[in-house]
PDB file of C-alpha atoms in Angstrom:
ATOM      1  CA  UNK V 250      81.173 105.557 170.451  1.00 90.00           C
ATOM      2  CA  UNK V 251      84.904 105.010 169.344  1.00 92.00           C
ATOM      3  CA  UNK V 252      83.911 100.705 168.858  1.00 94.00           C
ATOM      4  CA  UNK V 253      81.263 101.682 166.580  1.00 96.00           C
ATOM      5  CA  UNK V 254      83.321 104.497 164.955  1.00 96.00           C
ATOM      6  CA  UNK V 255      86.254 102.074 164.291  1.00 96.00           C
ATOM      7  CA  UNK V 256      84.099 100.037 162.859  1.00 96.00           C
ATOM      8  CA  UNK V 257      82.992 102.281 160.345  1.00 97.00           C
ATOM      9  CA  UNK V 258      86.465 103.449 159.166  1.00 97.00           C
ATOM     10  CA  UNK V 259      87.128  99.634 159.162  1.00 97.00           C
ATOM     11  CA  UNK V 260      84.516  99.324 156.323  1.00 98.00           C
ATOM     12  CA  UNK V 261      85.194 102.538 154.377  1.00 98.00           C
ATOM     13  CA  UNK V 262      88.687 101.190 154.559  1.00 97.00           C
ATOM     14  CA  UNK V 263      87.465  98.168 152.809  1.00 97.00           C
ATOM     15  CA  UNK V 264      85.186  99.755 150.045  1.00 98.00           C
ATOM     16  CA  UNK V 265      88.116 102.301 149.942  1.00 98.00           C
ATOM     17  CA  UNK V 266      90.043  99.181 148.532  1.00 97.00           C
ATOM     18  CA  UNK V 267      87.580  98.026 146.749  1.00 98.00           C
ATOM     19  CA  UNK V 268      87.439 100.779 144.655  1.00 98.00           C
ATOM     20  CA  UNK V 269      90.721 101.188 143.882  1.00 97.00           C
ATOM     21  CA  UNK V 270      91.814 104.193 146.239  1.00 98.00           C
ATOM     22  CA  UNK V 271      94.487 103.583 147.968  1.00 97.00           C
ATOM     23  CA  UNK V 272      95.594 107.236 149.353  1.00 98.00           C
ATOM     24  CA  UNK V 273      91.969 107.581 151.079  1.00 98.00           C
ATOM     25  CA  UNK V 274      92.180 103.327 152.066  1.00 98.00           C
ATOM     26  CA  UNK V 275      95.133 105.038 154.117  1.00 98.00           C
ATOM     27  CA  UNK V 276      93.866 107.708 155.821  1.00 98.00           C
ATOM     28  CA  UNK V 277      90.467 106.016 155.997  1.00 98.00           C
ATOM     29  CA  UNK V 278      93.024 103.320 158.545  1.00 98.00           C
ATOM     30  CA  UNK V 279      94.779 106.074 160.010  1.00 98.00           C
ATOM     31  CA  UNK V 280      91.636 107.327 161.414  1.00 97.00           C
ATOM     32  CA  UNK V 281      90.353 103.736 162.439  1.00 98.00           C
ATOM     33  CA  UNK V 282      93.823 103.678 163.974  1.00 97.00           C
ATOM     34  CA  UNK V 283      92.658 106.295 166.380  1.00 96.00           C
ATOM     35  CA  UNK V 284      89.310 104.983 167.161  1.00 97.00           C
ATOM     36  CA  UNK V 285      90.709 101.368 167.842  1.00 97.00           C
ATOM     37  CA  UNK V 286      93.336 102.851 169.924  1.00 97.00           C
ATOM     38  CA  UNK V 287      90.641 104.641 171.594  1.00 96.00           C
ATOM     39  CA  UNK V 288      88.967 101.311 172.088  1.00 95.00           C
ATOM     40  CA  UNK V 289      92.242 100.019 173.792  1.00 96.00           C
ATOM     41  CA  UNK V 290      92.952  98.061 171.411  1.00 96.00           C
ATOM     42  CA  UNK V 291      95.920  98.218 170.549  1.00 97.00           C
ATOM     43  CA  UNK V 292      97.270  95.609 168.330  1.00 96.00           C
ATOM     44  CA  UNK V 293      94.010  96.438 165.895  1.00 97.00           C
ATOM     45  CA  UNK V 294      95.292 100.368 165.767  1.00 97.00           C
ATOM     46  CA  UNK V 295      98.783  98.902 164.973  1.00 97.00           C
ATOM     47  CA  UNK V 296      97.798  96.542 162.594  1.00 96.00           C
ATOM     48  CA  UNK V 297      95.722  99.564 160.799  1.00 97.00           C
ATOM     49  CA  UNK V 298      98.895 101.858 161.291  1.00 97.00           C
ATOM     50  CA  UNK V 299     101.462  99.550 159.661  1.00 96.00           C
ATOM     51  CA  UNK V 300      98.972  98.879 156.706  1.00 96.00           C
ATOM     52  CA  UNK V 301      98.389 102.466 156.692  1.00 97.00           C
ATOM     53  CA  UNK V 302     102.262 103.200 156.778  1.00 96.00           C
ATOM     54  CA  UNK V 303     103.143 100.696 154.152  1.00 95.00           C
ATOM     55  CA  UNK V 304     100.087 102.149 151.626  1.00 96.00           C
ATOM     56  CA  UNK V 305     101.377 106.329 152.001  1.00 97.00           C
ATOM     57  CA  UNK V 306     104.997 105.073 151.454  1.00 95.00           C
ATOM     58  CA  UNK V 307     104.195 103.197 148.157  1.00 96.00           C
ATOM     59  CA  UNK V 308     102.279 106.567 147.076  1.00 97.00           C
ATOM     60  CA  UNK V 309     104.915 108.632 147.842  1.00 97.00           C
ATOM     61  CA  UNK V 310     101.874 110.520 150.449  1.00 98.00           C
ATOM     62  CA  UNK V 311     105.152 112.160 153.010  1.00 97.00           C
ATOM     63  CA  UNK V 312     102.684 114.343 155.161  1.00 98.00           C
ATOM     64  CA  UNK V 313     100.388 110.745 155.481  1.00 98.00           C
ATOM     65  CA  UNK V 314     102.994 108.744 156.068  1.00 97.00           C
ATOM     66  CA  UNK V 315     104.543 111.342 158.743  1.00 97.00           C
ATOM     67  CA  UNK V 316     100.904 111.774 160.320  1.00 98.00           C
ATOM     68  CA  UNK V 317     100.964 107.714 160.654  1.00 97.00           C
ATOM     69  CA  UNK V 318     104.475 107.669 161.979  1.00 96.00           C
ATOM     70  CA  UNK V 319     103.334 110.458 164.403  1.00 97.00           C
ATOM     71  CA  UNK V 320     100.819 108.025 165.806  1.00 97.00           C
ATOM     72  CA  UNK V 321     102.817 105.131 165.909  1.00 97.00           C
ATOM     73  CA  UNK V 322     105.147 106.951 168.218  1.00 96.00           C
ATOM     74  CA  UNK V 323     102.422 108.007 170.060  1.00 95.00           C
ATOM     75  CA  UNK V 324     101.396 104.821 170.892  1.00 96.00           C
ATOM     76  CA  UNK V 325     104.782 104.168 171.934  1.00 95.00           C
ATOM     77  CA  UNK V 326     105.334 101.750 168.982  1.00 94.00           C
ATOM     78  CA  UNK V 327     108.604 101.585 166.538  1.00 88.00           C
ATOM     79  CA  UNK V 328     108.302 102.691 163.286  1.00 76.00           C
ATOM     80  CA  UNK V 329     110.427 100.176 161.731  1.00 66.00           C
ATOM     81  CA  UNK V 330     108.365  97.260 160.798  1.00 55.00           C
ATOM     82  CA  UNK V 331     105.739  99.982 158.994  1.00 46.00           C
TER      83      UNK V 331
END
């Protein structure tokens, strides 16, 4: 289920840390984004989005930071603040 799933993602983002990989930290919290949204919960996916945001622009990863903008907006949330 998308609980459990967010979960997951929520501690591959952490190991993902960890272990010093910060371009696969950030999609590892885009996709825990999603399940947390799924989850209807909100400020959690937002949280994991802004994180996510801040992480791809720091690498310089455009199409990751785009993807994470893209789900920001639809969640009907600003980007500024990323």
């Amino acid at each position: 289920d998308a609980l459990r799933a967010a979960e997951q993602l929520d501690q591959a983002a952490a190991l993902l840390d960890e272990r010093g990989l910060p371009l696969e930290r950030a999609h590892s919290q885009l996709r825990a984004a999603a399940a947390h949204a799924a989850c209807g919960h909100l400020p959690d996916a937002v949280a994991r989005l802004r994180d996510a945001a801040r992480g791809a622009e720091h690498l310089g990863a455009r199409p990751l930071a785009e993807a994470v903008a893209g789900e920001l907006r639809r969640l009907g949330q600003p980007l500024a603040g990323a």
